[in-house]
PDB file of C-alpha atoms and ligand atoms in Angstrom:
ATOM      1  CA  MET A   1      28.549  26.063  24.683  1.00 94.00           C
ATOM      2  CA  HIS A   2      28.481  29.774  23.829  1.00 97.00           C
ATOM      3  CA  VAL A   3      25.706  31.930  25.255  1.00 98.00           C
ATOM      4  CA  ILE A   4      24.258  34.983  23.515  1.00 98.00           C
ATOM      5  CA  GLY A   5      21.954  37.272  25.499  1.00 98.00           C
ATOM      6  CA  GLY A   6      19.345  39.266  23.584  1.00 98.00           C
ATOM      7  CA  THR A   7      18.422  42.707  24.898  1.00 98.00           C
ATOM      8  CA  ALA A   8      15.338  41.405  26.764  1.00 98.00           C
ATOM      9  CA  SER A   9      17.350  38.777  28.681  1.00 98.00           C
ATOM     10  CA  THR A  10      20.948  39.979  28.972  1.00 98.00           C
ATOM     11  CA  ALA A  11      21.333  39.480  32.737  1.00 98.00           C
ATOM     12  CA  LEU A  12      19.670  36.062  32.767  1.00 98.00           C
ATOM     13  CA  ALA A  13      21.796  34.929  29.796  1.00 98.00           C
ATOM     14  CA  GLU A  14      24.938  35.886  31.690  1.00 98.00           C
ATOM     15  CA  ARG A  15      23.708  33.952  34.747  1.00 98.00           C
ATOM     16  CA  ILE A  16      23.073  30.916  32.504  1.00 98.00           C
ATOM     17  CA  SER A  17      26.612  31.168  31.089  1.00 98.00           C
ATOM     18  CA  ARG A  18      27.971  31.143  34.661  1.00 98.00           C
ATOM     19  CA  GLU A  19      25.841  28.103  35.523  1.00 98.00           C
ATOM     20  CA  LEU A  20      27.326  26.386  32.457  1.00 97.00           C
ATOM     21  CA  GLY A  21      30.792  26.730  33.984  1.00 96.00           C
ATOM     22  CA  ASN A  22      31.535  30.250  32.680  1.00 96.00           C
ATOM     23  CA  ALA A  23      30.650  29.454  29.076  1.00 97.00           C
ATOM     24  CA  PRO A  24      31.724  32.224  26.658  1.00 97.00           C
ATOM     25  CA  PHE A  25      29.071  34.947  26.769  1.00 97.00           C
ATOM     26  CA  GLY A  26      28.274  37.743  24.346  1.00 97.00           C
ATOM     27  CA  ILE A  27      25.647  40.327  23.555  1.00 97.00           C
ATOM     28  CA  PRO A  28      24.681  41.446  20.037  1.00 97.00           C
ATOM     29  CA  PHE A  29      25.235  44.858  18.521  1.00 98.00           C
ATOM     30  CA  LEU A  30      21.850  46.339  17.669  1.00 98.00           C
ATOM     31  CA  LYS A  31      20.767  49.396  15.743  1.00 98.00           C
ATOM     32  CA  ARG A  32      17.881  50.618  13.609  1.00 98.00           C
ATOM     33  CA  PHE A  33      18.206  51.518   9.949  1.00 98.00           C
ATOM     34  CA  PRO A  34      16.852  54.949   8.968  1.00 98.00           C
ATOM     35  CA  ASP A  35      13.586  53.328   7.857  1.00 98.00           C
ATOM     36  CA  GLY A  36      13.173  51.735  11.315  1.00 97.00           C
ATOM     37  CA  GLU A  37      14.211  48.208  10.381  1.00 98.00           C
ATOM     38  CA  MET A  38      16.258  46.328  12.972  1.00 98.00           C
ATOM     39  CA  TYR A  39      19.913  45.395  12.440  1.00 98.00           C
ATOM     40  CA  VAL A  40      21.731  42.858  14.626  1.00 98.00           C
ATOM     41  CA  ARG A  41      25.291  41.583  14.556  1.00 98.00           C
ATOM     42  CA  ILE A  42      26.935  38.994  16.777  1.00 97.00           C
ATOM     43  CA  GLY A  43      30.608  38.477  17.550  1.00 93.00           C
ATOM     44  CA  GLY A  44      32.715  35.493  18.614  1.00 88.00           C
ATOM     45  CA  HIS A  45      33.916  32.385  16.823  1.00 93.00           C
ATOM     46  CA  LEU A  46      30.789  30.248  16.690  1.00 97.00           C
ATOM     47  CA  GLU A  47      31.681  27.930  13.819  1.00 96.00           C
ATOM     48  CA  GLY A  48      31.156  24.298  14.825  1.00 97.00           C
ATOM     49  CA  GLN A  49      30.035  25.358  18.333  1.00 96.00           C
ATOM     50  CA  ASP A  50      26.856  24.794  20.283  1.00 97.00           C
ATOM     51  CA  VAL A  51      25.227  28.177  20.823  1.00 98.00           C
ATOM     52  CA  VAL A  52      22.507  29.131  23.302  1.00 98.00           C
ATOM     53  CA  VAL A  53      20.444  32.196  22.376  1.00 98.00           C
ATOM     54  CA  VAL A  54      18.503  33.628  25.325  1.00 98.00           C
ATOM     55  CA  GLN A  55      15.732  36.107  24.634  1.00 98.00           C
ATOM     56  CA  SER A  56      12.309  36.610  26.210  1.00 98.00           C
ATOM     57  CA  THR A  57       9.617  37.909  23.874  1.00 98.00           C
ATOM     58  CA  PRO A  58       7.389  40.296  25.874  1.00 97.00           C
ATOM     59  CA  ASN A  59       6.971  42.541  22.806  1.00 97.00           C
ATOM     60  CA  ASP A  60       7.227  42.425  19.021  1.00 97.00           C
ATOM     61  CA  ALA A  61      10.685  44.036  18.861  1.00 98.00           C
ATOM     62  CA  ALA A  62      12.090  41.372  21.192  1.00 98.00           C
ATOM     63  CA  LEU A  63      10.525  38.657  19.057  1.00 98.00           C
ATOM     64  CA  LEU A  64      11.975  40.069  15.863  1.00 98.00           C
ATOM     65  CA  GLU A  65      15.401  40.381  17.512  1.00 98.00           C
ATOM     66  CA  LEU A  66      15.214  36.712  18.514  1.00 98.00           C
ATOM     67  CA  LEU A  67      14.430  35.592  14.949  1.00 98.00           C
ATOM     68  CA  LEU A  68      17.296  37.681  13.541  1.00 98.00           C
ATOM     69  CA  LEU A  69      19.711  36.385  16.205  1.00 98.00           C
ATOM     70  CA  GLU A  70      18.824  32.793  15.360  1.00 98.00           C
ATOM     71  CA  ASP A  71      19.597  33.418  11.707  1.00 98.00           C
ATOM     72  CA  ALA A  72      22.876  35.180  12.585  1.00 98.00           C
ATOM     73  CA  VAL A  73      23.942  32.182  14.674  1.00 98.00           C
ATOM     74  CA  ARG A  74      23.140  29.860  11.803  1.00 97.00           C
ATOM     75  CA  GLU A  75      25.097  32.100   9.382  1.00 97.00           C
ATOM     76  CA  ALA A  76      28.054  32.025  11.787  1.00 97.00           C
ATOM     77  CA  GLY A  77      28.227  28.243  11.268  1.00 97.00           C
ATOM     78  CA  ALA A  78      27.105  27.043  14.701  1.00 98.00           C
ATOM     79  CA  GLN A  79      26.813  23.294  15.041  1.00 97.00           C
ATOM     80  CA  ARG A  80      23.621  23.428  17.092  1.00 98.00           C
ATOM     81  CA  THR A  81      21.433  26.325  18.240  1.00 98.00           C
ATOM     82  CA  PHE A  82      19.484  26.064  21.479  1.00 98.00           C
ATOM     83  CA  VAL A  83      16.904  28.800  21.836  1.00 98.00           C
ATOM     84  CA  VAL A  84      15.890  29.796  25.358  1.00 98.00           C
ATOM     85  CA  VAL A  85      12.723  31.911  25.512  1.00 98.00           C
ATOM     86  CA  PRO A  86      12.289  32.466  29.270  1.00 98.00           C
ATOM     87  CA  TYR A  87       9.014  34.368  28.797  1.00 98.00           C
ATOM     88  CA  PHE A  88       7.225  33.272  25.641  1.00 97.00           C
ATOM     89  CA  GLY A  89       4.881  36.038  24.494  1.00 96.00           C
ATOM     90  CA  TYR A  90       1.641  35.418  22.568  1.00 95.00           C
ATOM     91  CA  ALA A  91       1.217  32.181  24.545  1.00 94.00           C
ATOM     92  CA  ARG A  92      -2.218  33.223  25.819  1.00 91.00           C
ATOM     93  CA  GLN A  93      -3.755  33.002  22.333  1.00 93.00           C
ATOM     94  CA  ASP A  94      -3.290  29.239  22.409  1.00 93.00           C
ATOM     95  CA  ARG A  95      -6.525  28.470  20.562  1.00 93.00           C
ATOM     96  CA  ARG A  96      -9.024  30.113  18.222  1.00 95.00           C
ATOM     97  CA  PHE A  97     -11.531  31.701  20.598  1.00 94.00           C
ATOM     98  CA  PHE A  98     -13.529  33.412  17.785  1.00 95.00           C
ATOM     99  CA  PRO A  99     -13.788  32.718  14.041  1.00 97.00           C
ATOM    100  CA  GLY A 100     -11.144  34.570  12.046  1.00 97.00           C
ATOM    101  CA  GLU A 101      -8.482  34.508  14.780  1.00 96.00           C
ATOM    102  CA  PRO A 102      -5.034  32.899  14.496  1.00 96.00           C
ATOM    103  CA  VAL A 103      -3.612  30.453  17.032  1.00 95.00           C
ATOM    104  CA  SER A 104      -0.780  32.865  17.793  1.00 96.00           C
ATOM    105  CA  ALA A 105       1.113  30.536  20.158  1.00 95.00           C
ATOM    106  CA  ARG A 106       1.296  27.895  17.428  1.00 95.00           C
ATOM    107  CA  SER A 107       2.394  30.347  14.740  1.00 96.00           C
ATOM    108  CA  LEU A 108       5.180  31.814  16.868  1.00 96.00           C
ATOM    109  CA  GLY A 109       6.192  28.405  18.184  1.00 96.00           C
ATOM    110  CA  ARG A 110       6.795  27.266  14.608  1.00 96.00           C
ATOM    111  CA  HIS A 111       8.746  30.376  13.647  1.00 96.00           C
ATOM    112  CA  VAL A 112      10.923  30.413  16.758  1.00 97.00           C
ATOM    113  CA  ALA A 113      11.735  26.720  16.213  1.00 97.00           C
ATOM    114  CA  LEU A 114      12.663  27.185  12.557  1.00 95.00           C
ATOM    115  CA  ASP A 115      16.387  27.849  13.088  1.00 94.00           C
ATOM    116  CA  ALA A 116      16.611  26.064  16.444  1.00 97.00           C
ATOM    117  CA  ASP A 117      17.723  22.547  17.281  1.00 97.00           C
ATOM    118  CA  ALA A 118      15.750  22.760  20.514  1.00 98.00           C
ATOM    119  CA  VAL A 119      13.690  25.302  22.421  1.00 98.00           C
ATOM    120  CA  ILE A 120      13.580  25.806  26.183  1.00 98.00           C
ATOM    121  CA  THR A 121      10.982  27.993  27.845  1.00 98.00           C
ATOM    122  CA  VAL A 122       9.609  28.587  31.351  1.00 98.00           C
ATOM    123  CA  ASP A 123       6.059  28.189  32.705  1.00 96.00           C
ATOM    124  CA  LEU A 124       4.068  28.413  29.482  1.00 94.00           C
ATOM    125  CA  HIS A 125       0.518  29.700  29.761  1.00 87.00           C
ATOM    126  CA  SER A 126      -0.724  26.343  28.508  1.00 86.00           C
ATOM    127  CA  PRO A 127       1.277  23.083  28.348  1.00 84.00           C
ATOM    128  CA  THR A 128      -0.205  22.326  24.897  1.00 87.00           C
ATOM    129  CA  THR A 129       1.991  25.096  23.423  1.00 90.00           C
ATOM    130  CA  LEU A 130       5.084  22.935  23.954  1.00 92.00           C
ATOM    131  CA  ALA A 131       3.946  20.679  21.110  1.00 90.00           C
ATOM    132  CA  GLN A 132       3.759  23.661  18.726  1.00 90.00           C
ATOM    133  CA  PHE A 133       7.509  24.245  18.572  1.00 93.00           C
ATOM    134  CA  THR A 134       8.104  21.574  15.850  1.00 91.00           C
ATOM    135  CA  LYS A 135      11.543  20.826  17.412  1.00 96.00           C
ATOM    136  CA  PRO A 136      12.410  19.191  20.745  1.00 97.00           C
ATOM    137  CA  ALA A 137      11.006  21.584  23.359  1.00 97.00           C
ATOM    138  CA  PHE A 138      11.455  21.685  27.129  1.00 97.00           C
ATOM    139  CA  GLU A 139       9.651  23.641  29.830  1.00 97.00           C
ATOM    140  CA  ALA A 140      11.384  24.677  33.038  1.00 97.00           C
ATOM    141  CA  SER A 141       9.318  25.728  36.033  1.00 97.00           C
ATOM    142  CA  GLY A 142       9.747  28.977  37.944  1.00 98.00           C
ATOM    143  CA  ILE A 143       8.512  27.307  41.130  1.00 98.00           C
ATOM    144  CA  PRO A 144      11.860  25.827  42.312  1.00 98.00           C
ATOM    145  CA  ALA A 145      13.532  29.245  41.886  1.00 98.00           C
ATOM    146  CA  LEU A 146      10.764  30.972  43.875  1.00 98.00           C
ATOM    147  CA  ALA A 147      10.879  28.213  46.499  1.00 98.00           C
ATOM    148  CA  ARG A 148      14.651  28.698  46.949  1.00 97.00           C
ATOM    149  CA  LEU A 149      13.844  32.339  47.777  1.00 96.00           C
ATOM    150  CA  LEU A 150      10.680  31.888  49.860  1.00 96.00           C
ATOM    151  CA  ARG A 151      12.397  29.211  51.971  1.00 95.00           C
ATOM    152  CA  GLU A 152      14.301  32.099  53.571  1.00 92.00           C
ATOM    153  CA  ARG A 153      11.091  34.068  54.297  1.00 95.00           C
ATOM    154  CA  PRO A 154       8.589  33.576  57.171  1.00 95.00           C
ATOM    155  CA  ILE A 155       5.750  32.276  54.956  1.00 97.00           C
ATOM    156  CA  ASP A 156       3.020  30.209  56.712  1.00 97.00           C
ATOM    157  CA  LEU A 157       0.641  29.409  53.868  1.00 98.00           C
ATOM    158  CA  LEU A 158       0.515  29.373  50.055  1.00 98.00           C
ATOM    159  CA  VAL A 159      -2.490  30.481  47.998  1.00 98.00           C
ATOM    160  CA  SER A 160      -3.197  30.217  44.283  1.00 98.00           C
ATOM    161  CA  PRO A 161      -5.509  32.984  43.023  1.00 97.00           C
ATOM    162  CA  ASP A 162      -7.330  30.482  40.801  1.00 95.00           C
ATOM    163  CA  LYS A 163      -7.920  26.789  40.220  1.00 94.00           C
ATOM    164  CA  GLY A 164      -5.709  26.866  37.100  1.00 91.00           C
ATOM    165  CA  GLY A 165      -2.704  27.388  39.390  1.00 94.00           C
ATOM    166  CA  ILE A 166      -3.315  24.386  41.643  1.00 96.00           C
ATOM    167  CA  ASP A 167      -0.442  22.278  40.256  1.00 95.00           C
ATOM    168  CA  ARG A 168       1.965  25.179  40.753  1.00 96.00           C
ATOM    169  CA  VAL A 169       0.935  25.966  44.332  1.00 97.00           C
ATOM    170  CA  ARG A 170       0.888  22.272  45.205  1.00 97.00           C
ATOM    171  CA  ARG A 171       4.463  21.901  43.933  1.00 97.00           C
ATOM    172  CA  MET A 172       5.534  24.938  45.953  1.00 98.00           C
ATOM    173  CA  SER A 173       3.778  23.505  49.007  1.00 98.00           C
ATOM    174  CA  GLN A 174       5.771  20.261  48.640  1.00 98.00           C
ATOM    175  CA  LEU A 175       9.057  22.157  48.302  1.00 98.00           C
ATOM    176  CA  LEU A 176       8.375  24.429  51.299  1.00 98.00           C
ATOM    177  CA  ASP A 177       6.311  22.004  53.357  1.00 97.00           C
ATOM    178  CA  ARG A 178       3.521  24.554  53.850  1.00 97.00           C
ATOM    179  CA  PRO A 179      -0.271  24.151  53.472  1.00 97.00           C
ATOM    180  CA  TRP A 180      -2.051  25.668  50.469  1.00 98.00           C
ATOM    181  CA  PHE A 181      -5.458  26.425  48.990  1.00 97.00           C
ATOM    182  CA  ALA A 182      -6.861  28.014  45.820  1.00 97.00           C
ATOM    183  CA  LEU A 183      -9.295  30.915  45.489  1.00 97.00           C
ATOM    184  CA  GLU A 184     -12.273  30.972  43.122  1.00 96.00           C
ATOM    185  CA  LYS A 185     -11.681  33.440  40.284  1.00 93.00           C
ATOM    186  CA  ARG A 186     -14.054  34.837  37.674  1.00 92.00           C
ATOM    187  CA  ARG A 187     -12.571  37.122  35.021  1.00 87.00           C
ATOM    188  CA  ILE A 188     -14.882  40.050  34.187  1.00 89.00           C
ATOM    189  CA  ASP A 189     -12.645  41.551  31.456  1.00 85.00           C
ATOM    190  CA  SER A 190      -8.913  41.812  30.735  1.00 78.00           C
ATOM    191  CA  ASP A 191      -8.455  44.299  33.628  1.00 78.00           C
ATOM    192  CA  ARG A 192     -10.997  43.111  36.196  1.00 87.00           C
ATOM    193  CA  VAL A 193     -11.513  39.877  38.123  1.00 89.00           C
ATOM    194  CA  GLU A 194     -13.832  38.761  40.912  1.00 94.00           C
ATOM    195  CA  LEU A 195     -12.324  36.546  43.621  1.00 95.00           C
ATOM    196  CA  ASN A 196     -13.926  34.545  46.412  1.00 96.00           C
ATOM    197  CA  LEU A 197     -12.816  32.129  49.097  1.00 96.00           C
ATOM    198  CA  PRO A 198     -13.610  28.526  48.163  1.00 95.00           C
ATOM    199  CA  THR A 199     -16.678  26.945  49.715  1.00 93.00           C
ATOM    200  CA  THR A 200     -14.650  23.858  50.704  1.00 93.00           C
ATOM    201  CA  GLU A 201     -12.701  23.658  53.974  1.00 93.00           C
ATOM    202  CA  ILE A 202      -9.405  25.585  53.878  1.00 94.00           C
ATOM    203  CA  PRO A 203      -6.479  26.033  56.309  1.00 93.00           C
ATOM    204  CA  ALA A 204      -6.989  28.911  58.792  1.00 93.00           C
ATOM    205  CA  PHE A 205      -5.061  31.983  57.619  1.00 95.00           C
ATOM    206  CA  ALA A 206      -6.123  34.784  60.021  1.00 96.00           C
ATOM    207  CA  GLY A 207      -2.979  36.422  61.411  1.00 96.00           C
ATOM    208  CA  LYS A 208      -0.741  34.292  59.139  1.00 97.00           C
ATOM    209  CA  HIS A 209       1.738  35.321  56.421  1.00 98.00           C
ATOM    210  CA  VAL A 210       0.334  34.161  53.087  1.00 98.00           C
ATOM    211  CA  ALA A 211       2.250  34.028  49.785  1.00 98.00           C
ATOM    212  CA  LEU A 212       0.077  34.306  46.670  1.00 98.00           C
ATOM    213  CA  VAL A 213       1.648  32.215  43.907  1.00 98.00           C
ATOM    214  CA  ASP A 214       0.907  32.844  40.210  1.00 97.00           C
ATOM    215  CA  ASP A 215       2.567  32.124  36.865  1.00 96.00           C
ATOM    216  CA  VAL A 216       2.284  35.662  35.529  1.00 96.00           C
ATOM    217  CA  ILE A 217       1.378  39.103  36.864  1.00 96.00           C
ATOM    218  CA  THR A 218       0.224  41.311  34.017  1.00 94.00           C
ATOM    219  CA  THR A 219      -2.057  44.177  35.088  1.00 93.00           C
ATOM    220  CA  GLY A 220      -1.779  43.079  38.722  1.00 95.00           C
ATOM    221  CA  GLY A 221      -5.599  42.946  38.957  1.00 93.00           C
ATOM    222  CA  THR A 222      -5.701  39.318  40.105  1.00 95.00           C
ATOM    223  CA  ILE A 223      -3.127  39.683  42.888  1.00 97.00           C
ATOM    224  CA  VAL A 224      -4.504  43.043  44.102  1.00 96.00           C
ATOM    225  CA  GLU A 225      -8.020  41.587  44.436  1.00 96.00           C
ATOM    226  CA  ALA A 226      -6.672  38.405  46.060  1.00 97.00           C
ATOM    227  CA  ALA A 227      -4.653  40.397  48.620  1.00 98.00           C
ATOM    228  CA  LYS A 228      -7.675  42.578  49.457  1.00 97.00           C
ATOM    229  CA  LEU A 229      -9.913  39.523  49.877  1.00 97.00           C
ATOM    230  CA  LEU A 230      -7.429  37.871  52.265  1.00 97.00           C
ATOM    231  CA  GLN A 231      -7.039  41.147  54.195  1.00 97.00           C
ATOM    232  CA  ARG A 232     -10.836  41.439  54.619  1.00 97.00           C
ATOM    233  CA  HIS A 233     -10.653  38.007  56.260  1.00 96.00           C
ATOM    234  CA  GLY A 234      -7.874  38.953  58.691  1.00 96.00           C
ATOM    235  CA  VAL A 235      -4.655  37.703  57.036  1.00 97.00           C
ATOM    236  CA  GLY A 236      -1.514  38.850  58.909  1.00 97.00           C
ATOM    237  CA  ALA A 237       0.703  39.616  55.884  1.00 97.00           C
ATOM    238  CA  VAL A 238       0.550  38.997  52.134  1.00 98.00           C
ATOM    239  CA  SER A 239       3.429  38.461  49.721  1.00 98.00           C
ATOM    240  CA  ALA A 240       3.072  37.853  45.993  1.00 98.00           C
ATOM    241  CA  ALA A 241       5.338  35.542  43.985  1.00 98.00           C
ATOM    242  CA  CYS A 242       5.204  34.956  40.244  1.00 98.00           C
ATOM    243  CA  THR A 243       7.366  33.441  37.543  1.00 98.00           C
ATOM    244  CA  HIS A 244       6.808  36.158  34.929  1.00 98.00           C
ATOM    245  CA  GLY A 245       6.526  39.751  36.180  1.00 97.00           C
ATOM    246  CA  LEU A 246       5.182  41.813  33.293  1.00 97.00           C
ATOM    247  CA  PHE A 247       3.837  44.537  35.623  1.00 97.00           C
ATOM    248  CA  LEU A 248       2.060  46.593  32.962  1.00 95.00           C
ATOM    249  CA  ARG A 249       1.315  50.280  33.512  1.00 93.00           C
ATOM    250  CA  ASP A 250       1.197  51.041  37.285  1.00 95.00           C
ATOM    251  CA  ALA A 251       0.831  47.365  38.296  1.00 95.00           C
ATOM    252  CA  PHE A 252       3.947  47.299  40.453  1.00 94.00           C
ATOM    253  CA  GLU A 253       2.888  50.370  42.496  1.00 95.00           C
ATOM    254  CA  ARG A 254      -0.630  48.969  42.944  1.00 96.00           C
ATOM    255  CA  LEU A 255       0.815  45.677  44.146  1.00 97.00           C
ATOM    256  CA  LYS A 256       3.201  47.353  46.553  1.00 95.00           C
ATOM    257  CA  ALA A 257       0.242  49.220  48.094  1.00 96.00           C
ATOM    258  CA  VAL A 258      -1.529  45.985  49.117  1.00 97.00           C
ATOM    259  CA  THR A 259       1.326  43.506  49.709  1.00 97.00           C
ATOM    260  CA  ASP A 260       4.316  43.292  52.024  1.00 96.00           C
ATOM    261  CA  GLU A 261       6.658  41.989  49.313  1.00 96.00           C
ATOM    262  CA  VAL A 262       6.528  41.148  45.598  1.00 97.00           C
ATOM    263  CA  TYR A 263       8.831  38.502  44.133  1.00 97.00           C
ATOM    264  CA  SER A 264       9.351  37.395  40.562  1.00 98.00           C
ATOM    265  CA  THR A 265      11.927  35.310  38.736  1.00 98.00           C
ATOM    266  CA  ASP A 266      14.283  36.814  36.165  1.00 98.00           C
ATOM    267  CA  THR A 267      12.428  35.586  33.059  1.00 98.00           C
ATOM    268  CA  LEU A 268      11.628  39.291  32.599  1.00 98.00           C
ATOM    269  CA  GLU A 269      13.690  42.213  33.811  1.00 95.00           C
ATOM    270  CA  ASN A 270      11.689  44.105  36.469  1.00 95.00           C
ATOM    271  CA  PRO A 271      12.031  45.630  39.957  1.00 93.00           C
ATOM    272  CA  ALA A 272      10.774  42.453  41.719  1.00 93.00           C
ATOM    273  CA  GLU A 273      13.152  40.032  40.033  1.00 93.00           C
ATOM    274  CA  LYS A 274      14.714  38.308  43.044  1.00 93.00           C
ATOM    275  CA  ALA A 275      14.845  34.616  42.065  1.00 97.00           C
ATOM    276  CA  SER A 276      16.803  33.217  39.123  1.00 98.00           C
ATOM    277  CA  VAL A 277      15.735  30.414  36.807  1.00 98.00           C
ATOM    278  CA  ALA A 278      19.312  30.210  35.442  1.00 98.00           C
ATOM    279  CA  PRO A 279      20.173  27.001  37.367  1.00 98.00           C
ATOM    280  CA  ASP A 280      16.987  25.312  36.134  1.00 98.00           C
ATOM    281  CA  ILE A 281      17.613  26.266  32.486  1.00 98.00           C
ATOM    282  CA  ALA A 282      21.310  25.305  32.662  1.00 98.00           C
ATOM    283  CA  GLN A 283      20.304  21.965  34.145  1.00 97.00           C
ATOM    284  CA  ILE A 284      18.072  21.199  31.142  1.00 98.00           C
ATOM    285  CA  LEU A 285      20.832  22.247  28.694  1.00 98.00           C
ATOM    286  CA  GLN A 286      23.395  20.049  30.428  1.00 97.00           C
ATOM    287  CA  ARG A 287      21.075  17.107  30.908  1.00 97.00           C
ATOM    288  CA  GLU A 288      19.753  17.083  27.339  1.00 96.00           C
ATOM    289  CA  PHE A 289      22.730  18.300  25.316  1.00 94.00           C
ATOM    290  CA  GLY A 290      25.846  17.914  27.456  1.00 88.00           C
ATOM    291  CA  SER A 291      28.400  20.680  27.176  1.00 53.00           C
ATOM    292  CA  LYS A 292      30.665  21.555  24.329  1.00 46.00           C
TER     293      LYS A 292
HETATM  294  C1  R5P B   1      -4.388  33.539  34.711  1.00 50.10           C
HETATM  295  O1  R5P B   1      -4.702  32.505  34.143  1.00 50.10           O
HETATM  296  C2  R5P B   1      -2.990  33.753  35.149  1.00 50.10           C
HETATM  297  O2  R5P B   1      -2.552  32.697  35.942  1.00 50.10           O
HETATM  298  C3  R5P B   1      -2.826  35.067  35.925  1.00 50.10           C
HETATM  299  O3  R5P B   1      -3.552  34.989  37.139  1.00 50.10           O
HETATM  300  C4  R5P B   1      -3.298  36.253  35.149  1.00 50.10           C
HETATM  301  O4  R5P B   1      -2.881  36.208  33.812  1.00 50.10           O
HETATM  302  C5  R5P B   1      -2.777  37.533  35.786  1.00 50.10           C
HETATM  303  O5  R5P B   1      -3.197  38.646  35.050  1.00 50.10           O
HETATM  304  P1  R5P B   1      -3.439  40.033  35.762  1.00 50.10           P
HETATM  305  O6  R5P B   1      -2.180  40.402  36.513  1.00 50.10           O
HETATM  306  O7  R5P B   1      -3.706  40.975  34.614  1.00 50.10           O
HETATM  307  O8  R5P B   1      -4.617  39.911  36.654  1.00 50.10           O
END
């Protein structure tokens, strides 16, 4: 297999190539035409080869680059193209909330799958999006990568900031053999949330080191409010761990002010990226498609 790393996922792509037994690895040449249009060019002898294109899509430029890379790989005569989208943008618009809206996750799933033989992604916002790719699609989880890291840290208890994250925190609790509970969350608007302790019985956390576990940190609002709530109730220390660290605007600084440590995986390049999903992605590639 050859691995090509798009500009949003260069380091992770290189880690994946190492996990695939030092598979040949390359990065594209990119420039903009005078009118602003994007130009990409890939190197290497890809004819008849299996090629893995790795590119997260946290913004429109990254998405466009991915589509152009897929076409370049096809033009180069690859036998099969496996597209790895570690962070799949637009996944939150996974249904039509108001009349006149698109189902963005479905639209982009179709387009990304067009020149792919298979798609691999990590912790999608909603599992239903996997069916939208129109080609075989696989979802890795960021939880094992975070667990490999947190196992080395003195964490006593795991907390999900909302009920939607129960499966994730439960899986982490099994891997680390630590108790867990979920907070009650009500979203006020895209920047503000209200969090409360559940009314059911929960493990005692006063004086303990709690790790908040979430799939994505965007504005940081959820984790900041969760950390403050736990602190008001006497928690000893709070860490935050997420698969996708978008950290918009000043999110990272706000998080650092209320937590002891922030961890994310490398699905997005950011200052908290301390756990790699490369082994988990390579495992899916090897299990499903062997190596060539
Ligand atoms: C919600 O469903 C997600 O699991 C995250 O809790 C949420 O998207 C985080 O967003 P923010 O960092 O903006 O609060």
